[in-house]
Tab-separated table of C-alpha atoms in Angstrom:
chain	number	residue	atom	x	y	z
A	1	MET	CA	133.900	161.446	174.712
A	2	VAL	CA	131.291	159.076	173.835
A	3	PHE	CA	130.546	157.550	177.116
A	4	SER	CA	130.351	160.646	178.925
A	5	ARG	CA	127.971	161.885	176.099
A	6	SER	CA	125.901	158.789	176.334
A	7	LEU	CA	125.828	159.787	180.179
A	8	ALA	CA	124.847	163.467	179.040
A	9	SER	CA	122.011	162.278	176.771
A	10	ALA	CA	120.783	159.780	179.487
A	11	ALA	CA	120.884	162.610	181.886
A	12	LEU	CA	118.692	164.754	179.101
A	13	LEU	CA	116.576	162.298	178.650
A	14	SER	CA	115.671	161.082	182.434
A	15	ALA	CA	115.246	165.202	182.785
A	16	ALA	CA	113.181	165.601	179.963
A	17	GLN	CA	111.057	162.995	181.197
A	18	ALA	CA	110.676	164.342	184.388
A	19	LEU	CA	110.866	161.009	186.875
A	20	TYR	CA	113.294	160.851	189.567
A	21	LEU	CA	114.472	157.625	191.668
A	22	ASN	CA	114.044	158.591	195.187
A	23	SER	CA	117.182	156.145	196.645
A	24	ASP	CA	116.106	156.100	199.995
A	25	LEU	CA	112.671	154.233	199.102
A	26	SER	CA	114.419	151.830	196.429
A	27	PHE	CA	116.291	148.840	196.190
A	28	GLY	CA	117.468	146.526	193.568
A	29	GLN	CA	117.594	149.412	190.832
A	30	THR	CA	120.727	148.171	190.391
A	31	ASN	CA	120.208	144.153	190.208
A	32	LYS	CA	121.785	144.219	194.041
A	33	VAL	CA	119.160	144.286	197.057
A	34	SER	CA	122.125	143.656	199.893
A	35	THR	CA	125.842	143.952	200.036
A	36	ASP	CA	126.004	142.149	203.686
A	37	LEU	CA	123.104	139.852	203.135
A	38	ARG	CA	121.475	140.969	206.237
A	39	THR	CA	120.184	144.569	205.655
A	40	ILE	CA	118.356	146.486	202.867
A	41	PRO	CA	120.032	150.015	203.682
A	42	ASN	CA	116.495	152.291	204.445
A	43	PHE	CA	114.280	149.463	204.751
A	44	GLU	CA	113.298	147.284	207.872
A	45	LEU	CA	112.651	143.544	207.462
A	46	GLN	CA	110.820	141.653	209.993
A	47	GLY	CA	108.895	138.462	210.036
A	48	LYS	CA	107.001	135.581	211.856
A	49	PRO	CA	108.538	132.805	213.312
A	50	ASP	CA	111.639	133.454	211.537
A	51	LEU	CA	112.934	136.737	209.378
A	52	PRO	CA	112.859	137.318	205.587
A	53	GLN	CA	116.047	135.584	204.100
A	54	VAL	CA	118.280	138.562	202.655
A	55	LEU	CA	119.957	137.321	199.255
A	56	SER	CA	122.690	139.514	196.878
A	57	ASN	CA	119.570	140.120	194.504
A	58	LYS	CA	116.421	139.457	195.968
A	59	VAL	CA	114.721	138.868	199.348
A	60	ILE	CA	112.857	135.624	200.190
A	61	LEU	CA	109.498	136.670	202.407
A	62	THR	CA	108.410	133.198	202.783
A	63	PRO	CA	110.537	130.293	202.135
A	64	PRO	CA	109.320	127.059	200.156
A	65	ALA	CA	109.234	125.493	203.669
A	66	PRO	CA	108.146	125.594	206.081
A	67	GLY	CA	104.869	126.562	205.808
A	68	ASN	CA	102.720	128.859	208.246
A	69	GLN	CA	105.199	132.086	207.696
A	70	ARG	CA	105.053	135.787	207.218
A	71	GLY	CA	107.364	138.638	206.227
A	72	SER	CA	107.549	142.287	205.730
A	73	ILE	CA	109.625	145.132	204.221
A	74	TRP	CA	108.601	148.342	205.723
A	75	ALA	CA	110.475	151.615	204.312
A	76	ASP	CA	111.856	153.844	207.338
A	77	LYS	CA	111.348	157.177	205.888
A	78	SER	CA	107.668	158.400	204.189
A	79	LEU	CA	106.728	158.933	200.474
A	80	ASP	CA	106.600	162.795	200.768
A	81	PHE	CA	105.009	163.280	196.878
A	82	LEU	CA	101.650	163.704	194.991
A	83	SER	CA	102.723	162.337	191.896
A	84	TRP	CA	104.930	159.540	192.066
A	85	THR	CA	105.434	155.679	190.772
A	86	ILE	CA	106.392	152.124	192.359
A	87	ASP	CA	107.608	149.504	190.244
A	88	PHE	CA	107.455	145.990	192.753
A	89	ASP	CA	109.012	142.889	190.949
A	90	PHE	CA	108.464	139.695	192.503
A	91	ARG	CA	108.027	136.385	191.677
A	92	THR	CA	105.807	133.140	193.262
A	93	THR	CA	106.820	129.654	193.115
A	94	GLY	CA	104.754	126.844	195.546
A	95	PRO	CA	103.438	123.174	195.234
A	96	GLU	CA	100.257	122.574	193.335
A	97	ARG	CA	98.015	123.549	196.094
A	98	GLY	CA	100.475	125.787	197.165
A	99	SER	CA	98.599	129.191	198.411
A	100	GLY	CA	99.511	132.423	200.288
A	101	ASN	CA	98.980	136.149	199.766
A	102	ILE	CA	101.615	139.120	198.975
A	103	GLN	CA	100.465	143.054	199.581
A	104	LEU	CA	101.816	146.173	198.950
A	105	TRP	CA	100.984	148.433	201.196
A	106	TYR	CA	100.858	152.587	201.496
A	107	ALA	CA	99.769	153.034	204.571
A	108	GLN	CA	100.073	155.688	207.545
A	109	ASN	CA	102.536	154.338	210.186
A	110	GLY	CA	102.696	150.954	208.143
A	111	LYS	CA	105.500	149.529	209.935
A	112	GLN	CA	103.825	149.781	213.616
A	113	ASP	CA	100.278	149.457	212.948
A	114	ILE	CA	100.370	146.562	210.055
A	115	GLY	CA	103.897	144.723	210.444
A	116	THR	CA	103.923	141.563	209.008
A	117	SER	CA	99.477	141.289	209.121
A	118	SER	CA	97.795	140.605	205.495
A	119	VAL	CA	94.704	142.320	204.280
A	120	TYR	CA	92.715	139.614	206.467
A	121	THR	CA	94.465	139.699	209.535
A	122	VAL	CA	95.485	143.844	209.778
A	123	GLY	CA	93.143	145.669	211.786
A	124	LYS	CA	92.350	149.739	211.392
A	125	PHE	CA	94.900	151.102	208.869
A	126	ASP	CA	94.801	154.475	206.979
A	127	GLY	CA	95.795	154.265	203.463
A	128	LEU	CA	96.061	151.744	200.095
A	129	ALA	CA	96.567	148.054	199.998
A	130	LEU	CA	97.422	146.110	196.367
A	131	VAL	CA	96.741	142.455	197.201
A	132	ILE	CA	98.156	139.137	194.736
A	133	ASP	CA	96.118	135.883	196.093
A	134	GLN	CA	94.464	133.110	194.309
A	135	TYR	CA	90.885	134.989	195.231
A	136	ALA	CA	88.053	132.950	195.342
A	137	GLY	CA	89.820	129.371	193.838
A	138	SER	CA	91.127	131.252	191.011
A	139	ALA	CA	94.710	131.265	189.212
A	140	GLY	CA	95.398	134.528	190.769
A	141	PHE	CA	94.206	138.217	191.134
A	142	ILE	CA	95.343	141.687	191.858
A	143	ARG	CA	92.848	143.703	193.663
A	144	GLY	CA	92.826	147.227	195.714
A	145	PHE	CA	91.727	148.140	199.103
A	146	LEU	CA	91.566	151.578	200.945
A	147	ASN	CA	90.909	152.500	204.000
A	148	ASP	CA	90.665	155.203	206.491
A	149	GLY	CA	91.126	154.018	209.767
A	150	SER	CA	87.446	153.414	210.161
A	151	THR	CA	86.800	150.012	209.014
A	152	ASP	CA	88.440	146.920	211.163
A	153	TYR	CA	89.547	144.626	208.391
A	154	LYS	CA	90.034	141.966	210.987
A	155	SER	CA	86.789	141.575	212.033
A	156	HIS	CA	84.835	142.028	208.942
A	157	HIS	CA	82.737	139.510	207.792
A	158	SER	CA	83.370	140.099	204.089
A	159	VAL	CA	86.742	141.753	203.328
A	160	ASP	CA	86.276	140.718	199.614
A	161	SER	CA	83.590	142.899	199.240
A	162	LEU	CA	85.974	145.896	199.757
A	163	ALA	CA	87.712	146.025	197.053
A	164	PHE	CA	87.499	149.527	195.178
A	165	GLY	CA	89.523	147.451	192.102
A	166	HIS	CA	90.622	143.813	190.316
A	167	CYS	CA	92.168	142.128	187.790
A	168	GLU	CA	92.599	138.594	186.561
A	169	TYR	CA	96.524	137.293	186.985
A	170	PRO	CA	98.024	134.201	187.478
A	171	TYR	CA	101.095	134.704	188.719
A	172	ARG	CA	102.346	131.624	190.428
A	173	ASN	CA	104.818	129.022	188.943
A	174	LEU	CA	106.048	131.689	185.768
A	175	GLY	CA	110.011	130.806	186.305
A	176	ARG	CA	110.200	134.978	186.115
A	177	PRO	CA	109.315	137.508	187.907
A	178	SER	CA	106.342	139.537	187.416
A	179	ARG	CA	106.268	143.630	187.496
A	180	ILE	CA	103.294	145.437	189.331
A	181	ALA	CA	103.178	149.022	188.615
A	182	VAL	CA	101.595	151.553	190.832
A	183	ARG	CA	101.185	155.248	189.408
A	184	GLN	CA	99.470	157.823	190.686
A	185	SER	CA	99.457	161.250	188.800
A	186	GLN	CA	97.475	164.545	189.526
A	187	ASP	CA	94.053	163.222	188.127
A	188	ASN	CA	94.653	159.557	187.740
A	189	PHE	CA	95.288	156.550	190.222
A	190	ARG	CA	96.643	153.536	187.913
A	191	VAL	CA	97.962	149.703	188.221
A	192	ASP	CA	99.632	147.971	185.898
A	193	VAL	CA	101.083	144.006	185.623
A	194	ASP	CA	103.647	143.523	183.217
A	195	GLY	CA	102.804	146.072	181.097
A	196	HIS	CA	99.257	145.760	180.844
A	197	LEU	CA	96.238	147.789	182.237
A	198	CYS	CA	94.778	146.212	185.486
A	199	PHE	CA	92.335	149.167	186.881
A	200	GLU	CA	92.428	152.319	187.114
A	201	SER	CA	90.752	155.144	188.890
A	202	SER	CA	90.253	159.222	188.445
A	203	LYS	CA	88.445	159.263	191.799
A	204	ILE	CA	91.434	158.260	194.132
A	205	ARG	CA	93.651	160.447	195.542
A	206	LEU	CA	96.181	159.393	198.528
A	207	PRO	CA	97.661	161.924	200.397
A	208	THR	CA	101.443	161.848	201.572
A	209	GLY	CA	103.605	161.543	204.216
A	210	TYR	CA	102.342	157.978	204.147
A	211	GLN	CA	105.133	154.596	204.686
A	212	LEU	CA	105.441	151.993	201.983
A	213	GLY	CA	105.908	148.943	202.714
A	214	VAL	CA	105.508	144.339	201.459
A	215	THR	CA	104.321	141.781	203.262
A	216	ALA	CA	103.759	137.954	202.766
A	217	ALA	CA	101.720	135.204	204.273
A	218	SER	CA	102.120	130.920	203.152
A	219	ALA	CA	99.671	128.554	204.204
A	220	GLU	CA	100.254	124.823	205.182
A	221	ASN	CA	101.174	123.728	201.646
A	222	ALA	CA	103.544	127.117	201.466
A	223	ASP	CA	103.798	129.451	198.752
A	224	SER	CA	107.819	131.062	198.227
A	225	PHE	CA	107.235	134.883	197.710
A	226	GLU	CA	110.988	136.632	196.390
A	227	VAL	CA	111.460	140.415	195.793
A	228	PHE	CA	113.734	141.321	193.242
A	229	LYS	CA	112.900	144.761	193.118
A	230	PHE	CA	111.220	148.225	194.881
A	231	VAL	CA	111.787	151.456	192.849
A	232	VAL	CA	110.422	154.232	193.845
A	233	THR	CA	110.218	157.660	191.322
A	234	THR	CA	108.697	160.761	191.256
A	235	ASP	CA	107.581	163.905	189.444
A	236	ASN	CA	109.636	166.065	190.945
A	237	MET	CA	112.876	166.182	192.942
A	238	THR	CA	110.981	168.357	195.886
A	239	PRO	CA	108.439	166.835	197.981
A	240	ASP	CA	105.397	168.504	198.198
A	241	THR	CA	103.922	170.943	200.780
A	242	PRO	CA	101.036	169.049	202.672
A	243	SER	CA	97.955	171.133	202.685
A	244	LEU	CA	96.297	170.217	205.927
A	245	ASN	CA	98.837	168.927	207.997
A	246	SER	CA	101.502	171.644	207.984
A	247	ASN	CA	101.980	174.557	210.403
A	248	SER	CA	101.709	178.191	208.626
A	249	ASN	CA	103.193	179.693	211.980
A	250	SER	CA	106.162	177.485	212.169
A	251	ASN	CA	108.391	179.243	209.558
A	252	THR	CA	111.199	177.187	210.775
A	253	ASN	CA	110.242	174.220	209.605
A	254	THR	CA	108.389	175.851	206.302
A	255	LYS	CA	111.307	176.517	204.953
A	256	LYS	CA	114.024	173.757	206.101
A	257	ASP	CA	111.123	170.774	205.187
A	258	ASN	CA	107.976	171.800	203.068
A	259	ILE	CA	109.711	174.799	201.207
A	260	PRO	CA	108.505	174.616	197.339
A	261	ALA	CA	110.802	174.366	195.021
A	262	ASN	CA	110.259	178.133	193.273
A	263	ASN	CA	111.298	179.081	196.867
A	264	ALA	CA	113.813	176.984	197.857
A	265	TRP	CA	116.053	177.809	194.731
A	266	GLY	CA	115.390	181.766	195.206
A	267	GLY	CA	111.914	182.326	193.281
A	268	SER	CA	108.983	184.330	193.885
A	269	SER	CA	106.383	183.726	196.504
A	270	SER	CA	103.253	184.937	197.809
A	271	SER	CA	103.620	187.194	200.642
A	272	SER	CA	100.976	184.794	202.539
A	273	THR	CA	104.182	182.582	202.445
A	274	ASP	CA	106.674	185.026	203.726
A	275	PRO	CA	104.916	187.848	205.302
A	276	SER	CA	108.271	189.805	205.537
A	277	ALA	CA	108.882	190.109	201.951
A	278	ASP	CA	107.934	193.384	201.149
A	279	GLU	CA	109.877	194.968	204.452
A	280	PRO	CA	113.144	196.345	203.850
A	281	ALA	CA	116.422	194.991	204.790
A	282	SER	CA	116.983	197.643	207.526
A	283	ALA	CA	113.381	196.635	209.326
A	284	VAL	CA	114.648	193.367	209.517
A	285	PRO	CA	117.087	192.600	212.480
A	286	VAL	CA	120.276	191.279	211.663
A	287	ASP	CA	119.826	187.574	213.391
A	288	ALA	CA	116.483	187.143	211.438
A	289	GLN	CA	118.377	187.871	208.620
A	290	PHE	CA	120.817	185.504	209.410
A	291	ALA	CA	118.549	182.918	209.955
A	292	ASP	CA	116.625	183.325	207.283
A	293	LEU	CA	119.823	183.100	204.833
A	294	HIS	CA	121.012	180.059	207.089
A	295	ASN	CA	117.583	178.416	206.545
A	296	ARG	CA	117.939	179.159	202.883
A	297	LEU	CA	121.330	177.829	202.220
A	298	GLN	CA	120.637	174.546	204.174
A	299	SER	CA	117.728	174.204	201.863
A	300	MET	CA	119.724	174.847	199.049
A	301	MET	CA	122.103	172.199	200.174
A	302	LYS	CA	119.722	169.914	200.964
A	303	HIS	CA	118.561	169.856	197.429
A	304	ILE	CA	121.811	169.682	195.980
A	305	SER	CA	122.299	166.910	197.590
A	306	ALA	CA	119.469	165.485	196.470
A	307	LEU	CA	120.431	166.587	192.779
A	308	ASN	CA	123.658	165.030	193.230
A	309	ARG	CA	121.884	161.991	194.403
A	310	ASP	CA	119.993	161.405	191.761
A	311	VAL	CA	122.708	162.425	188.995
A	312	THR	CA	124.928	159.407	190.988
A	313	ALA	CA	121.907	157.529	190.635
A	314	SER	CA	120.968	158.002	187.084
A	315	GLN	CA	124.904	157.824	185.894
A	316	SER	CA	124.747	154.053	188.228
A	317	ASN	CA	121.764	152.893	186.273
A	318	SER	CA	123.165	154.466	182.685
A	319	LEU	CA	126.511	152.360	183.756
A	320	THR	CA	124.336	149.509	184.299
A	321	ARG	CA	122.187	149.767	180.559
A	322	TYR	CA	125.801	150.789	179.364
A	323	SER	CA	126.719	147.291	180.600
A	324	SER	CA	123.774	144.940	179.710
A	325	LEU	CA	124.137	146.505	176.139
A	326	GLU	CA	127.470	145.670	175.509
A	327	ASP	CA	126.710	142.334	176.727
A	328	LYS	CA	124.168	142.011	174.245
A	329	ILE	CA	126.589	143.602	171.378
A	330	SER	CA	129.019	141.106	172.008
A	331	HIS	CA	126.539	138.429	172.532
A	332	LEU	CA	124.924	139.790	169.154
A	333	GLU	CA	128.236	139.577	167.622
A	334	ARG	CA	128.981	135.769	168.656
A	335	GLN	CA	126.085	134.737	166.909
A	336	MET	CA	127.138	136.569	164.230
A	337	ASN	CA	130.633	134.817	163.832
A	338	LYS	CA	128.473	131.701	164.091
A	339	LEU	CA	126.274	132.354	161.215
A	340	ASP	CA	129.683	133.284	159.292
A	341	SER	CA	130.676	129.815	159.907
A	342	LEU	CA	127.105	128.514	159.708
A	343	SER	CA	127.316	129.984	155.847
A	344	SER	CA	131.091	128.444	155.430
A	345	ILE	CA	129.739	125.250	156.088
A	346	ASP	CA	127.007	125.837	153.909
A	347	LYS	CA	129.351	126.385	150.906
A	348	LYS	CA	131.502	123.448	151.229
A	349	LEU	CA	128.069	121.652	151.942
A	350	ASN	CA	127.484	122.853	148.295
A	351	GLU	CA	131.101	122.215	146.988
A	352	ILE	CA	130.267	118.467	148.517
A	353	GLN	CA	126.843	118.244	146.759
A	354	ALA	CA	128.711	119.625	142.932
A	355	ASP	CA	131.364	116.976	143.868
A	356	VAL	CA	128.842	114.038	144.089
A	357	ARG	CA	126.849	115.234	141.099
A	358	GLN	CA	129.928	115.417	138.692
A	359	THR	CA	130.939	111.344	140.373
A	360	LYS	CA	127.320	110.428	139.662
A	361	ALA	CA	127.628	111.637	136.076
A	362	ASP	CA	130.597	109.691	135.416
A	363	LEU	CA	129.905	106.858	136.893
A	364	HIS	CA	126.754	106.712	134.687
A	365	ASN	CA	129.163	107.480	131.517
A	366	ALA	CA	131.675	104.806	132.241
A	367	LEU	CA	128.698	102.153	132.956
A	368	ASP	CA	127.042	103.563	129.703
A	369	ARG	CA	130.510	103.139	127.848
A	370	GLN	CA	130.888	99.118	129.438
A	371	VAL	CA	127.594	98.751	128.241
A	372	ALA	CA	128.011	99.312	125.098
A	373	GLY	CA	131.479	98.111	124.680
A	374	LEU	CA	129.721	94.697	126.014
A	375	LYS	CA	126.857	94.824	123.184
A	376	SER	CA	129.552	95.576	120.417
A	377	VAL	CA	131.497	92.711	121.541
A	378	VAL	CA	128.400	90.156	122.055
A	379	ARG	CA	127.748	91.625	118.340
A	380	ASP	CA	131.022	90.914	116.686
A	381	THR	CA	131.324	87.427	118.508
A	382	HIS	CA	127.559	86.662	116.963
A	383	ARG	CA	128.869	87.656	113.602
A	384	THR	CA	131.640	85.208	113.717
A	385	MET	CA	129.833	82.795	115.193
A	386	LEU	CA	127.797	82.814	111.971
A	387	GLY	CA	130.043	83.284	109.603
A	388	ARG	CA	131.792	79.965	110.620
A	389	LEU	CA	128.631	78.226	110.871
A	390	PRO	CA	129.053	76.538	107.856
A	391	GLY	CA	132.483	74.726	108.099
A	392	ILE	CA	130.668	73.445	111.844
A	393	MET	CA	128.364	72.005	110.137
A	394	GLY	CA	129.932	69.980	107.800
A	395	TYR	CA	132.070	68.485	110.936
A	396	VAL	CA	128.709	67.869	112.342
A	397	MET	CA	127.430	66.186	108.883
A	398	VAL	CA	130.799	64.143	108.953
A	399	VAL	CA	130.277	63.019	112.805
A	400	VAL	CA	126.946	61.971	111.943
A	401	ALA	CA	127.629	59.991	108.865
A	402	GLY	CA	130.296	57.778	110.565
A	403	GLN	CA	128.225	57.194	113.449
A	404	ALA	CA	125.568	55.349	111.050
A	405	LEU	CA	127.849	53.734	109.003
A	406	THR	CA	129.144	52.173	112.551
A	407	ILE	CA	125.503	51.565	113.074
A	408	VAL	CA	124.700	49.825	109.780
A	409	GLY	CA	127.900	47.577	110.333
A	410	TYR	CA	126.956	46.776	113.499
A	411	LEU	CA	123.139	45.816	111.734
A	412	VAL	CA	125.136	43.787	109.142
A	413	TYR	CA	127.253	41.809	111.153
A	414	LYS	CA	124.620	40.997	114.328
A	415	LYS	CA	122.430	39.632	110.777
A	416	ARG	CA	124.852	37.649	109.245
A	417	LYS	CA	126.563	36.263	112.907
A	418	ASN	CA	122.475	34.883	113.502
A	419	GLY	CA	122.263	33.182	109.992
A	420	GLY	CA	125.377	31.587	109.832
A	421	PHE	CA	125.826	27.928	110.311
A	422	LYS	CA	125.944	26.579	114.157
A	423	LYS	CA	128.735	24.259	114.766
A	424	TYR	CA	127.375	21.337	117.585
A	425	ILE	CA	130.212	19.214	119.315
């Protein structure tokens, strides 16, 4: 089946890229944030004075009105991986002189220690704060702050001077969501915005076990901050073992929660991890063997469940992408049909143009024929008149002679009348 092959290809591609979706720390990856329009699974909402508004496809941390609002979203679970990527989609709208800020946090006990605070109102915290605001009256800045819990940001005389990296980014009233991508790998820490590098450092290494969260605050002229997507992906499915916080004497917790991937699937491990690895089975009590087998089975089931969730999420993403691709193909087909209709219209226009040209030529030919005929008639009439002109001149001479004789006769009559004898009575 073609669709099954597509899903298999997508799964293989995902495995090849070694990126795994952490659904417990993500929302909005399927363009759907909440189903009940009140809560977000695996996240806690906080707000002052009002809680953030949850819609089906986004969370409004601070509304357009009124101002002086605070809102936050905190993950219930911690991020127990050393290499991870956070894709964070948000949008900011507001009046011309509106202001506010939004922060992305990765901090220890962030839900309790930070809550709805911004980087300017938080006290001591341990972790990372990525701040997006209109720093120094600019159109927008993205800045990174680090703290090990020793600096009180709320009472610090110049919080802005504590930033370790920044870039300019005009984020307000874009009419579209902006995407912030935070990536920590084995040898680098990097922040991208809309697919372009903002800043990076090879000297930063954040520990595991911290909480992820987003906080926003608006001023009197409020900016509205909306979150559409918060997606966390990791390079592996198995949580990394904390090197300093783990208890090596607690074998049960180590095997259940912090066991490396190769041990979880029955691979080899060093003798320091499993002191009884070189002992024969007969030397180990049955209860200990059963407990060890039970722990291993539990760990295996845990990873199988995680794998099942990842496969389900991958299938869901593949279905979403497949539906989106189908919609785009349908839209493209409709556009192609419009192009076909345009080509037929162009053909008809060409035919009409040819008809107009033919009609114009016929009119010109008919006009030329009429003019030629008129010239011929005038020429014939002229010749006829020239041929009849002598006869006409004769008639004219007769008329003129008659008139002359009449005048002469009249003059003779008048002369004789005046020269005769007059009779008087």
